[in-house]
Coordinates of C-alpha atoms in Angstrom, one line a residue:
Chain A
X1 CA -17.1 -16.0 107.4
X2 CA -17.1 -12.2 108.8
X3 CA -13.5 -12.0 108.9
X4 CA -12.9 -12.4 105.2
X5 CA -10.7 -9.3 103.8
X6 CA -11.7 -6.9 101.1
X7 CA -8.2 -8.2 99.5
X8 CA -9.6 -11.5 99.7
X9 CA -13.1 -10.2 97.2
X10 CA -10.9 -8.3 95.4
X11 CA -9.1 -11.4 95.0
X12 CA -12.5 -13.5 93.4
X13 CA -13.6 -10.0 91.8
X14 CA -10.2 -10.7 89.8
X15 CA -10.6 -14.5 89.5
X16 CA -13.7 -13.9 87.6
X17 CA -12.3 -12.2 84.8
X18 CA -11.0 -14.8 83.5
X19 CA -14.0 -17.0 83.6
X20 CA -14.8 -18.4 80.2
X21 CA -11.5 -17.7 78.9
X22 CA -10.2 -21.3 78.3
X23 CA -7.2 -21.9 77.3
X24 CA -5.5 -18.4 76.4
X25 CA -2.4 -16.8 78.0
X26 CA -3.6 -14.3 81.3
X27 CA -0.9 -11.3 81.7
X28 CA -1.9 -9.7 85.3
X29 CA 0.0 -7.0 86.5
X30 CA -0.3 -6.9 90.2
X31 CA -0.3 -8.8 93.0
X32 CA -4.0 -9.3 93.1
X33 CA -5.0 -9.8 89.6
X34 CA -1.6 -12.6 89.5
X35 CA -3.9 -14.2 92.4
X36 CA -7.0 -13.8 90.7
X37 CA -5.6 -15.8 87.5
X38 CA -4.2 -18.3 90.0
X39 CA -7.1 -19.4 91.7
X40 CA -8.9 -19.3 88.3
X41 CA -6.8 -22.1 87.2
X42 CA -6.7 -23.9 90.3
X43 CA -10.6 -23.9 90.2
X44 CA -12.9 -22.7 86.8
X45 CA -10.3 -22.2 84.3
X46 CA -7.9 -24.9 84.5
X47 CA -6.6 -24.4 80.8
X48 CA -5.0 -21.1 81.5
X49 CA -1.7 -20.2 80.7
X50 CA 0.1 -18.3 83.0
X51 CA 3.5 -16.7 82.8
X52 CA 5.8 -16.8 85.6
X53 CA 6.4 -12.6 85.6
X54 CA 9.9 -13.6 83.4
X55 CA 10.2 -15.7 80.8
X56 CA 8.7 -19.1 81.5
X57 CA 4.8 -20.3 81.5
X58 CA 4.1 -22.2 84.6
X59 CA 1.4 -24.9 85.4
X60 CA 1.7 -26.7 88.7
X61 CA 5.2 -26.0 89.5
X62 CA 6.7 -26.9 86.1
X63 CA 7.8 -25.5 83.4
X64 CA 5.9 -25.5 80.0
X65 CA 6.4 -23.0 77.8
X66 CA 9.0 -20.4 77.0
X67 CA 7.2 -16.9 76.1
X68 CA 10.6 -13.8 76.5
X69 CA 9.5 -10.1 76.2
X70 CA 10.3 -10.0 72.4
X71 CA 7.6 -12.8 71.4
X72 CA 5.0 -11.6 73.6
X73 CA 5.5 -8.1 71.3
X74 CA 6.0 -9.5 68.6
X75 CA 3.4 -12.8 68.5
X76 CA 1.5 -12.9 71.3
X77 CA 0.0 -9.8 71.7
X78 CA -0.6 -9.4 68.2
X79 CA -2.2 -13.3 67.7
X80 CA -4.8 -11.8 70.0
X81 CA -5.1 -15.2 72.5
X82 CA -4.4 -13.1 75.7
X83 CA -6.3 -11.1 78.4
X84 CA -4.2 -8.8 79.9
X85 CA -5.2 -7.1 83.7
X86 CA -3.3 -3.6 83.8
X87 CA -3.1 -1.1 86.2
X88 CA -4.3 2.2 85.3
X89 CA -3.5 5.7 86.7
X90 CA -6.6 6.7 85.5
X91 CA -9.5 5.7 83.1
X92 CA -12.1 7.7 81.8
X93 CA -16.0 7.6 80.6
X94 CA -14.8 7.0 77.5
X95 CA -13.0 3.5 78.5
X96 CA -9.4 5.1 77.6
X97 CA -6.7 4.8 80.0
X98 CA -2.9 6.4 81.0
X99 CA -0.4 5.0 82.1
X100 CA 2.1 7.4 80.6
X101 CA 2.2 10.7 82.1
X102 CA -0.6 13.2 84.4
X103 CA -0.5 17.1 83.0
X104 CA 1.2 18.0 79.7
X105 CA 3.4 15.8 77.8
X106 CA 5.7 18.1 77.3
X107 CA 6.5 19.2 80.6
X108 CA 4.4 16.7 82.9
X109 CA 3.2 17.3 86.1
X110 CA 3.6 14.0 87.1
X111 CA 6.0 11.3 85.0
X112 CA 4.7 7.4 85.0
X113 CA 5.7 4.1 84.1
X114 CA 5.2 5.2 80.0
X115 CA 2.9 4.0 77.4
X116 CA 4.3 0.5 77.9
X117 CA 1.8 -2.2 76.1
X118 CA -1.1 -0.3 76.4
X119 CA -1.7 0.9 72.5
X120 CA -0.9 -2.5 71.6
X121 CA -2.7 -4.5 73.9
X122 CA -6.4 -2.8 73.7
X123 CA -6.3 -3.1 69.9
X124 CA -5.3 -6.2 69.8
X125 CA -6.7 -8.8 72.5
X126 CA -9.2 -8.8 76.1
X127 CA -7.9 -6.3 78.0
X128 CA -9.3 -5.6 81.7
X129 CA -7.7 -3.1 84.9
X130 CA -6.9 -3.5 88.3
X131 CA -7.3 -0.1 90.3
X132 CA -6.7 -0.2 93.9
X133 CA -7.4 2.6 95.1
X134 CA -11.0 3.7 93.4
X135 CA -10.9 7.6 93.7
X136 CA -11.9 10.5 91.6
X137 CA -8.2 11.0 90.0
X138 CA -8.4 7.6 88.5
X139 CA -11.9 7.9 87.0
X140 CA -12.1 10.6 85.2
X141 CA -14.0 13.0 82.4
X142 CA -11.0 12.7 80.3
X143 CA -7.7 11.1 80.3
X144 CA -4.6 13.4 80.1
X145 CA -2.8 10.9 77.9
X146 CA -4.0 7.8 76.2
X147 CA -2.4 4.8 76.2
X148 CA -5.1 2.3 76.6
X149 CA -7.4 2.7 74.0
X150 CA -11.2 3.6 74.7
X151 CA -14.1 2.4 72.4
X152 CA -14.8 5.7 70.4
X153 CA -11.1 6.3 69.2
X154 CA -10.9 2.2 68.5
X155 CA -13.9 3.1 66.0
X156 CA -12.5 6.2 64.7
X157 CA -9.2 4.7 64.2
X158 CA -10.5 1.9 62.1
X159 CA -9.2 -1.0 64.8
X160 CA -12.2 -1.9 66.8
X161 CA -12.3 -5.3 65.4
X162 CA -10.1 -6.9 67.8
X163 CA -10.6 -4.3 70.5
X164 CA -12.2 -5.6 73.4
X165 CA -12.1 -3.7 76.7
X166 CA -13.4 -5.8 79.3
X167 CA -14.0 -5.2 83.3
X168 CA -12.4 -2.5 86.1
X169 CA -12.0 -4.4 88.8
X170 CA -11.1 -1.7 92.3
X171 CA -10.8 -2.1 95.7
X172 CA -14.7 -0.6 95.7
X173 CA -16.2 -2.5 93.4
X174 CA -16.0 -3.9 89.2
X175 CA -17.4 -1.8 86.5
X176 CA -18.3 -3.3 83.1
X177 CA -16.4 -1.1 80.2
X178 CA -19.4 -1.1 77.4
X179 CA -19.5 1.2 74.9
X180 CA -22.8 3.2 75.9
X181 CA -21.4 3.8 79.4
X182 CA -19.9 2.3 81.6
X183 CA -21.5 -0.1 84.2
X184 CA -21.4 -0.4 87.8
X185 CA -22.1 -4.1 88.1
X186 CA -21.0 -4.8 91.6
X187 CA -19.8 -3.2 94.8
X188 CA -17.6 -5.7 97.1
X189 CA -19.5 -6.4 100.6
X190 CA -20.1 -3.4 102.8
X191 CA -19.4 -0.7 99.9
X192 CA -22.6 1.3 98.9
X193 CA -23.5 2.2 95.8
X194 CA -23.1 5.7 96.7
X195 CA -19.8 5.5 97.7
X196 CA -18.5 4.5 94.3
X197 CA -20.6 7.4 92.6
X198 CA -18.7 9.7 95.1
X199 CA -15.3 8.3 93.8
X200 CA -15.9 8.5 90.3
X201 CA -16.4 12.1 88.6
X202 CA -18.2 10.8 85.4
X203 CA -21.4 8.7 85.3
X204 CA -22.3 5.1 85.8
X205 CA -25.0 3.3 84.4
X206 CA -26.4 1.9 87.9
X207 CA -29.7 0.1 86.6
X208 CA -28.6 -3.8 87.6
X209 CA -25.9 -3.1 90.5
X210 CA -25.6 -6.6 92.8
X211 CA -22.7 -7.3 95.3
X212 CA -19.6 -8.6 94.4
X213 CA -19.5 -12.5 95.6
X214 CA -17.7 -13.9 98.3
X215 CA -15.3 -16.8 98.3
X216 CA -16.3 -20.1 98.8
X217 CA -14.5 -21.8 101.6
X218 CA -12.4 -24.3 99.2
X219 CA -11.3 -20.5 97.6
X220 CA -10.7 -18.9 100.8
X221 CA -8.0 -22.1 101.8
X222 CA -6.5 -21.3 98.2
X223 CA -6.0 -18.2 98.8
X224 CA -4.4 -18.1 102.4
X225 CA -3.0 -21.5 102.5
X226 CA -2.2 -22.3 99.3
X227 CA -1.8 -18.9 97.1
X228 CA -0.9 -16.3 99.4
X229 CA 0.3 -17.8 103.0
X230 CA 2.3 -14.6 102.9
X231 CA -0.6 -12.4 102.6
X232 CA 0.8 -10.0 100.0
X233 CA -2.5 -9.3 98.9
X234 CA -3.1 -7.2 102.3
X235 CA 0.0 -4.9 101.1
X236 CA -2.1 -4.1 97.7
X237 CA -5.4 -3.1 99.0
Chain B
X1 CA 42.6 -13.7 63.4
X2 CA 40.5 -10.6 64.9
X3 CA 40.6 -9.8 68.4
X4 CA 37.8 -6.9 69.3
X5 CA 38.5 -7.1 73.1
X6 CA 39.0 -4.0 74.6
X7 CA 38.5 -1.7 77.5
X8 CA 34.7 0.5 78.7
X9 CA 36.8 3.5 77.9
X10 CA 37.9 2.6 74.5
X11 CA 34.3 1.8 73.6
X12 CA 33.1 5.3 74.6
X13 CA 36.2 7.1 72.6
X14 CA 34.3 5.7 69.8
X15 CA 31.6 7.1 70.8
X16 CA 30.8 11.0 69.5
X17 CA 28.5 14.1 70.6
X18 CA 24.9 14.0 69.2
X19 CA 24.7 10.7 68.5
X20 CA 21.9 7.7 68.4
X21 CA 23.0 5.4 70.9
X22 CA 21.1 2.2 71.8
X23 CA 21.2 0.7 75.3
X24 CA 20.1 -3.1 75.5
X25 CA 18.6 -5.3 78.0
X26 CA 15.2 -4.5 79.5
X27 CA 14.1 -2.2 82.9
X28 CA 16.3 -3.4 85.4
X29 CA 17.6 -6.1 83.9
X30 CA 21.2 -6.7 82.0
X31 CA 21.8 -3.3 81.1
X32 CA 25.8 -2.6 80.2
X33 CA 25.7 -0.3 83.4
X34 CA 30.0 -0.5 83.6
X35 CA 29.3 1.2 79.7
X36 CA 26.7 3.3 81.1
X37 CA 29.7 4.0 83.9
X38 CA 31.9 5.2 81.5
X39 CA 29.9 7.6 79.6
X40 CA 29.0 9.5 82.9
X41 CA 33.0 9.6 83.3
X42 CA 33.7 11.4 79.9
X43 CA 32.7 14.7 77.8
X44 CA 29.7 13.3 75.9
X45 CA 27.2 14.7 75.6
X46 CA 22.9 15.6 73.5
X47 CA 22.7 11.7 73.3
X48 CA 19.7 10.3 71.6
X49 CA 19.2 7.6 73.8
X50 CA 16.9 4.7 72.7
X51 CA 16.2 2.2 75.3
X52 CA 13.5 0.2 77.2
X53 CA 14.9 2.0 80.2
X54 CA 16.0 1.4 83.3
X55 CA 18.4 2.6 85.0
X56 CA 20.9 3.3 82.3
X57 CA 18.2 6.5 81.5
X58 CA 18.0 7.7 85.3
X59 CA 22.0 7.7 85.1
X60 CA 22.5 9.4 81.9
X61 CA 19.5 12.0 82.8
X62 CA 21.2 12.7 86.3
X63 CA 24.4 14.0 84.0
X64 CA 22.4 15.8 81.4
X65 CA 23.8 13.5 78.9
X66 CA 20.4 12.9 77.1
X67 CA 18.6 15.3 74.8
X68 CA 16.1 12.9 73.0
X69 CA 14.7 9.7 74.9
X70 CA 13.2 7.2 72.8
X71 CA 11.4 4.7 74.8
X72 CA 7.7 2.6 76.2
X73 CA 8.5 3.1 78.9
X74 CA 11.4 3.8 82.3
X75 CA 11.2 1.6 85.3
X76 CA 13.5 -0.5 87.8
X77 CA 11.1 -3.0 87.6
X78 CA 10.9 -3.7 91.9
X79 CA 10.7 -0.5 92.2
X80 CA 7.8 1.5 89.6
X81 CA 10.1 4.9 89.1
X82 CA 13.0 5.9 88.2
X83 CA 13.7 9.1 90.2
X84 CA 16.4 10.8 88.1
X85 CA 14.1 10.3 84.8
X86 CA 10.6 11.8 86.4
X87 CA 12.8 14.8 87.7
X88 CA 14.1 15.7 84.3
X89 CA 10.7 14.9 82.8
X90 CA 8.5 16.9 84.8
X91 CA 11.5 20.0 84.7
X92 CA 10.7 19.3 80.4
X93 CA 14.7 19.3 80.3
X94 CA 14.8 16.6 77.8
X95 CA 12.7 15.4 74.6
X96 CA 10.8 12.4 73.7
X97 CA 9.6 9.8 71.3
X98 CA 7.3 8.2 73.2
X99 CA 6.1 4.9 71.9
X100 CA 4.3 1.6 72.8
X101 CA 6.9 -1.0 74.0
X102 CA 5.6 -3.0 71.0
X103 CA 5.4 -0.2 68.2
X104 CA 9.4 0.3 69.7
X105 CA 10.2 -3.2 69.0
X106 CA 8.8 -3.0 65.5
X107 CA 11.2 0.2 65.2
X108 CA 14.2 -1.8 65.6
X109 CA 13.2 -4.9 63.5
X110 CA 12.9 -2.8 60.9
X111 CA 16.4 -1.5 61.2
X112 CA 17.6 -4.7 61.7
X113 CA 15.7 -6.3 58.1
X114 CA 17.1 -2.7 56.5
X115 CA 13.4 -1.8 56.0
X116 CA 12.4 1.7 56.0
X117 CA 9.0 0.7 58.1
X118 CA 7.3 -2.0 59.3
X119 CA 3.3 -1.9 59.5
X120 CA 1.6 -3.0 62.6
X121 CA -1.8 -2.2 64.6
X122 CA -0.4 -0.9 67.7
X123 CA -0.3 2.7 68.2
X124 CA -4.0 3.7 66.5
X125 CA -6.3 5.2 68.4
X126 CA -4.1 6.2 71.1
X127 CA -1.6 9.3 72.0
X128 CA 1.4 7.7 70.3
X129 CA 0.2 9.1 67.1
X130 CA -0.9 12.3 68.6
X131 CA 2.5 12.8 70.4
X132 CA 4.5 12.0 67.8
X133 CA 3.3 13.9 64.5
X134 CA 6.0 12.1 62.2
X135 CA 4.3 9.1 62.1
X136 CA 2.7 8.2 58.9
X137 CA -0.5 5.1 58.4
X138 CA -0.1 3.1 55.5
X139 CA -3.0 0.9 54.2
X140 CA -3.0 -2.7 53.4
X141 CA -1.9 -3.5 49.5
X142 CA -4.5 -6.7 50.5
X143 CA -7.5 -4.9 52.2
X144 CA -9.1 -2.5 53.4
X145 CA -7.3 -2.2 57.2
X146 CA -5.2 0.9 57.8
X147 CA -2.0 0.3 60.0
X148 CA 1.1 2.6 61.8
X149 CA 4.2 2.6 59.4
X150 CA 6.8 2.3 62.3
X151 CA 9.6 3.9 61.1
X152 CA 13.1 2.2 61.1
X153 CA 15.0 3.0 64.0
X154 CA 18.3 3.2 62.9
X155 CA 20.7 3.5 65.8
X156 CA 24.8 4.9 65.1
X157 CA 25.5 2.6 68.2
X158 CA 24.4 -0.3 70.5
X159 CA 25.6 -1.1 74.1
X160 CA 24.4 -4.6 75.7
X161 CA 25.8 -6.2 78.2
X162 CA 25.5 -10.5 77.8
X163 CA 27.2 -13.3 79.9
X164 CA 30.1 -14.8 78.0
X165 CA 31.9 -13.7 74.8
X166 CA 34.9 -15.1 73.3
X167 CA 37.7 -12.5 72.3
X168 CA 36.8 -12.2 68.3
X169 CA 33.2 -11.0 69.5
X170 CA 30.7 -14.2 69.4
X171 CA 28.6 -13.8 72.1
X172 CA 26.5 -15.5 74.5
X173 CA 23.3 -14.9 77.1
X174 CA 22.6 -17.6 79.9
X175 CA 19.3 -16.0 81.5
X176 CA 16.3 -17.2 80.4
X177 CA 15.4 -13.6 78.2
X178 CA 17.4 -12.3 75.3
X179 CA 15.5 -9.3 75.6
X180 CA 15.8 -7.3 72.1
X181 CA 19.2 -7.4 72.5
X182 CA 19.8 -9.0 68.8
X183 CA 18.0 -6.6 67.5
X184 CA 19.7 -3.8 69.1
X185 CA 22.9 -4.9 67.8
X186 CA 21.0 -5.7 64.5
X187 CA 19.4 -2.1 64.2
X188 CA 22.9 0.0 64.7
X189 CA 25.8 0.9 62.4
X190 CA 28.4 -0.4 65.6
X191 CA 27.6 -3.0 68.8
X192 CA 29.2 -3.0 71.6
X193 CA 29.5 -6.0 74.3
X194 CA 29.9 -6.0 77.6
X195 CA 30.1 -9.6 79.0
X196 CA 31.0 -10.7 82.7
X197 CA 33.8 -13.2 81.0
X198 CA 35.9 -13.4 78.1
X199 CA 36.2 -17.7 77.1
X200 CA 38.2 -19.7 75.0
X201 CA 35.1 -22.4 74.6
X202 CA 31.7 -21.8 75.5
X203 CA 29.6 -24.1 77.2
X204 CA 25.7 -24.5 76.9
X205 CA 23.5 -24.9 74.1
X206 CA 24.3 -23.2 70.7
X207 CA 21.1 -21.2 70.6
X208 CA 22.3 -18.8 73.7
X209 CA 24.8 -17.7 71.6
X210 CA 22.7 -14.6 70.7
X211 CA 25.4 -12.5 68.7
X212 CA 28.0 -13.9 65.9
X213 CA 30.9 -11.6 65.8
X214 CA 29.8 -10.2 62.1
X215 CA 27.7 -7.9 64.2
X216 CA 29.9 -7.1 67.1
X217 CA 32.5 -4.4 66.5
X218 CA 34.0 -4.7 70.3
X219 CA 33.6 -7.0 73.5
X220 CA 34.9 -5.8 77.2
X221 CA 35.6 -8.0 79.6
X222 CA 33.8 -6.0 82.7
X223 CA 32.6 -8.9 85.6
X224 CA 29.9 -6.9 87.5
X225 CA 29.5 -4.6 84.7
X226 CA 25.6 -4.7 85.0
X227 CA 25.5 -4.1 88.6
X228 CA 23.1 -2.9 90.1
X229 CA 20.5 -4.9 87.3
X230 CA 20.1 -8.6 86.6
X231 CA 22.7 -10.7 84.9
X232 CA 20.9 -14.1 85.7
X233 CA 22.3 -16.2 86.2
X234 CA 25.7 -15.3 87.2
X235 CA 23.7 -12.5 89.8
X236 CA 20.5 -11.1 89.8
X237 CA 19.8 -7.7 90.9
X238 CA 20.9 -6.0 94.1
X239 CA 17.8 -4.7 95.6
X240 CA 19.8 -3.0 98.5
X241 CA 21.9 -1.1 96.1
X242 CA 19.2 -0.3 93.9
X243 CA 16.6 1.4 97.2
X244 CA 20.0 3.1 97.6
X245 CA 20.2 4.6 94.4
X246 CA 16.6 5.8 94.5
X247 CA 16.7 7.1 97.9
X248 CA 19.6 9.0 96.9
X249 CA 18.6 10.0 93.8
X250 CA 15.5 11.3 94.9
X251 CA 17.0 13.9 97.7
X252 CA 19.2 16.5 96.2
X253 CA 21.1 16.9 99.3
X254 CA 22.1 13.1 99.4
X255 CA 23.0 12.8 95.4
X256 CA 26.4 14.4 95.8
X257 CA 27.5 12.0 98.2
X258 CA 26.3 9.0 95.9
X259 CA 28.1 10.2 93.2
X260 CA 31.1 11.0 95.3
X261 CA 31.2 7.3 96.3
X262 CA 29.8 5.4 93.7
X263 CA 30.5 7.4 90.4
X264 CA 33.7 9.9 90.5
X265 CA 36.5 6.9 89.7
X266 CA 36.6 4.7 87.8
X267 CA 34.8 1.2 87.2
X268 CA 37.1 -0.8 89.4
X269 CA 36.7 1.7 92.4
X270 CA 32.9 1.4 91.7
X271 CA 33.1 -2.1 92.2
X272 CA 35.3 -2.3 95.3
X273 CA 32.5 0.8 96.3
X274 CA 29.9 -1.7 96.0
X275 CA 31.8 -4.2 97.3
X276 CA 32.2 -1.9 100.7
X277 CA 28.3 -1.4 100.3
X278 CA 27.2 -4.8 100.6

């Protein structure tokens, strides 16, 4: 299976997130971490509730739950059962991430989406990131703004109880987010080691590094029969 | 018998300089844009604007009609950016609260229960606190855990926009999301509602009847009037329109021309505009 597509790892790299999480609700921005979550159901996790991206939870075409913004802020997120897959503009060796703005907040170099749920999501339930494009502006010493919370200011803010960074999953590889340093723990097929060093300026802890699987064949028909016959997931990576 | 209808330019003559004016709905999605309309069309002006924006933000920042922007976050949801907002963000031509979209939420519910704060966890540990040096912790009467005391935010004024209203006010949302819209309406002094019809009788089930007139102090009849956002399901949003109003927006030499087209009359040459777009 040669011809399978680094969106197509990316893809499992996503799926296995998830695994283990039972029956909790998976938020994934993106179109690869939505694809991810939806071939975790259809395959390890088949207890996952998933949103449709509006207001409704979806299992197998039908509708079963109703979940609008305002109870996700206000009971959802909060109640903690979630594991949310975000996108990060960039992350850094301390595990915190921005999504808000790049230079001074005052006067910004670069405006982004906005804090959006990130404060409220890393103190409060599993929170993992999708990157997909793995570069040294993403990863770096220190985030500009922090919107995702990292594991030393969870301590020092008194809220690492339900804090609970997970996994960086990139187009490169997935890095562990622990809070003694953060872990390469795979590269996807045909990335090197040294390639994801190069793209990240702070250091990784490289002692147990294997290669990201591939999908199985059943997977691979889930993903471009089933999942994405549109192939979306080629427009992310 | 009260009858609150009236027009989008009578809602903004109640409207005054300086205010705290909340804009409902949710990124690109049922924002009273025909309200938004007629604010560009008058004299108003140093807004505080609180909103989960969308494009109502872009278009009030493109007429320097904001001062303070309270939000989580600005985005037109297909499409990441709002180009009128980064450009007067990254010139520093306006201020902002910045807050988590949850920590914003709690901000209004207070309001709403006439609360000066309500505690929650999100916010510690990140930048909100940092950027925003007004905001005080409070610690549990019943433990030890330390939480963010999310100050009420009281607005003067509220503008949503919902499907179906009758003419004393009682209004009604048929998408599947009520958004925070209650609590926008909830949280301010004065609501305003755009709907895309004024009925006699309303059909549906009684719990999409979001508002009860007691909190709505006028409701315009404005079909369209969240063009170019959602107002599922009577339309959703025109993508078309709205990749027009970003590539536009973000070339100064083509902005004149949208707002010569789209934005110099009034709401009914907007529409028949749009209508010539499509």
């Amino acid at each position: 299976m040669s011809d399978i597509t680094r969106a197509e790892v990316a893809i499992i790299a996503c799926a296995e997130l998830f695994r283990g999480d039972g029956e909790i609700l998976v938020s994934p921005m993106g179109a690869i971490p939505s694809l991810g979550a939806r071939l975790a159901r259809l395959t390890f996790e088949p207890d996952l509730l998933l949103s449709d991206g509006e207001a409704c939870l979806i299992a197998d075409g039908r509708t079963e739950g109703w979940l609008p913004f305002r109870k996700v802020l206000d009971t959802v997120v909060p109640h903690g059962k979630r594991h949310v897959v975000m996108g990060a503009n960039q992350i850094d060796r301390h595990g915190n991430q921005n999504i808000s703005a790049i230079g001074d907040h005052a006067r910004p170099k670069k405006q982004l989406l906005g804090m959006r749920g990130g404060p409220g999501n890393t103190v409060n339930h599993r929170t993992s990131y999708w990157v997909p494009r793995h570069s040294r502006r993403v990863f770096v010493d220190e985030v500009d703004i922090v919107s995702g919370v990292g594991f030393a200011r969870a301590r020092q803010a008194g809220v690492a109880g339900f804090h609970d960074l997970h996994r960086v999953v990139t187009n490169l590889g997935v890095l562990d987010l622990r809070p003694g340093g953060i872990r390469l723990l795979s590269v996807h097929p045909g990335v090197s080691v040294d390639e994801v060093v190069a793209n990240t300026t702070f250091e990784l802890d490289l002692a147990d590094v294997t290669e990201t699987r591939l999908p199985t064949s059943e997977e691979l028909h889930l993903i471009r029969v089933v999942l994405d016959p549109k192939s979306l997931r080629d427009k992310e990576v | 018998m009260m009858d609150k209808r009236m027009t989008v330019d009578e809602v903004v003559s109640q409207l005054w300089d300086g205010m705290t004016l909340g804009i409902g709905g949710w990124g690109s999605r049922r924002k009273p844009m025909a309200l938004v309309r007629a604010i560009l069309r008058s004299p108003l002006r140093e807004l505080t604007v609180v909103s989960y924006g969308g494009p109502d933000v872009g278009l009030l920042a493109s007429a320097g009609k904001i001062r303070r922007l309270v939000f989580g976050f600005v985005t037109l949801d297909s499409i990441p950016f709002d180009p009128w907002f980064n450009r007067v963000r990254e010139a520093g031509e306006i201020e902002v609260t910045e807050y988590d979209e949850g920590v914003f939420g709690t901000g209004l519910s207070a309001a709403a229960q006439r609360l000066p704060f309500l505690p929650t966890r999100a916010g510690l540990g990140s930048d909100v606190l940092r950027l925003n040096p007004h905001l005080r912790t409070v610690r549990s009467p019943y433990g030890d855990e330390e939480l963010l005391a999310v100050p009420a935010l009281k607005l003067d004024a509220s503008l949503v926009h919902l499907n179906r209203a009758d003419a004393r006010g009682n209004a009604q949302y048929l998408g599947v999301d009520p958004y925070f819209d209650e609590l926008f309406a909830l949280a301010a002094d004065r609501c305003y509602v755009s709907v895309e019809k004024i009925v006699d009788e309303f059909d549906g089930p009684v719990q999409t009847l979001l508002l009860n007139r007691a909190s709505v102090h006028g409701v315009v009849e404005t079909p369209h009037g969240a063009h170019f956002t959602t107002a599922a399901p009577d339309y959703g949003r025109d993508e078309p329109f709205q990749r027009h109003y970003v590539t536009s927006a973000k070339d100064p030499d083509l902005w004149p021309g949208f707002v010569d087209r789209f934005l110099s009359g009034d709401e009914a040459s907007y529409q028949a505009a749009v209508a010539e777009f499509a």
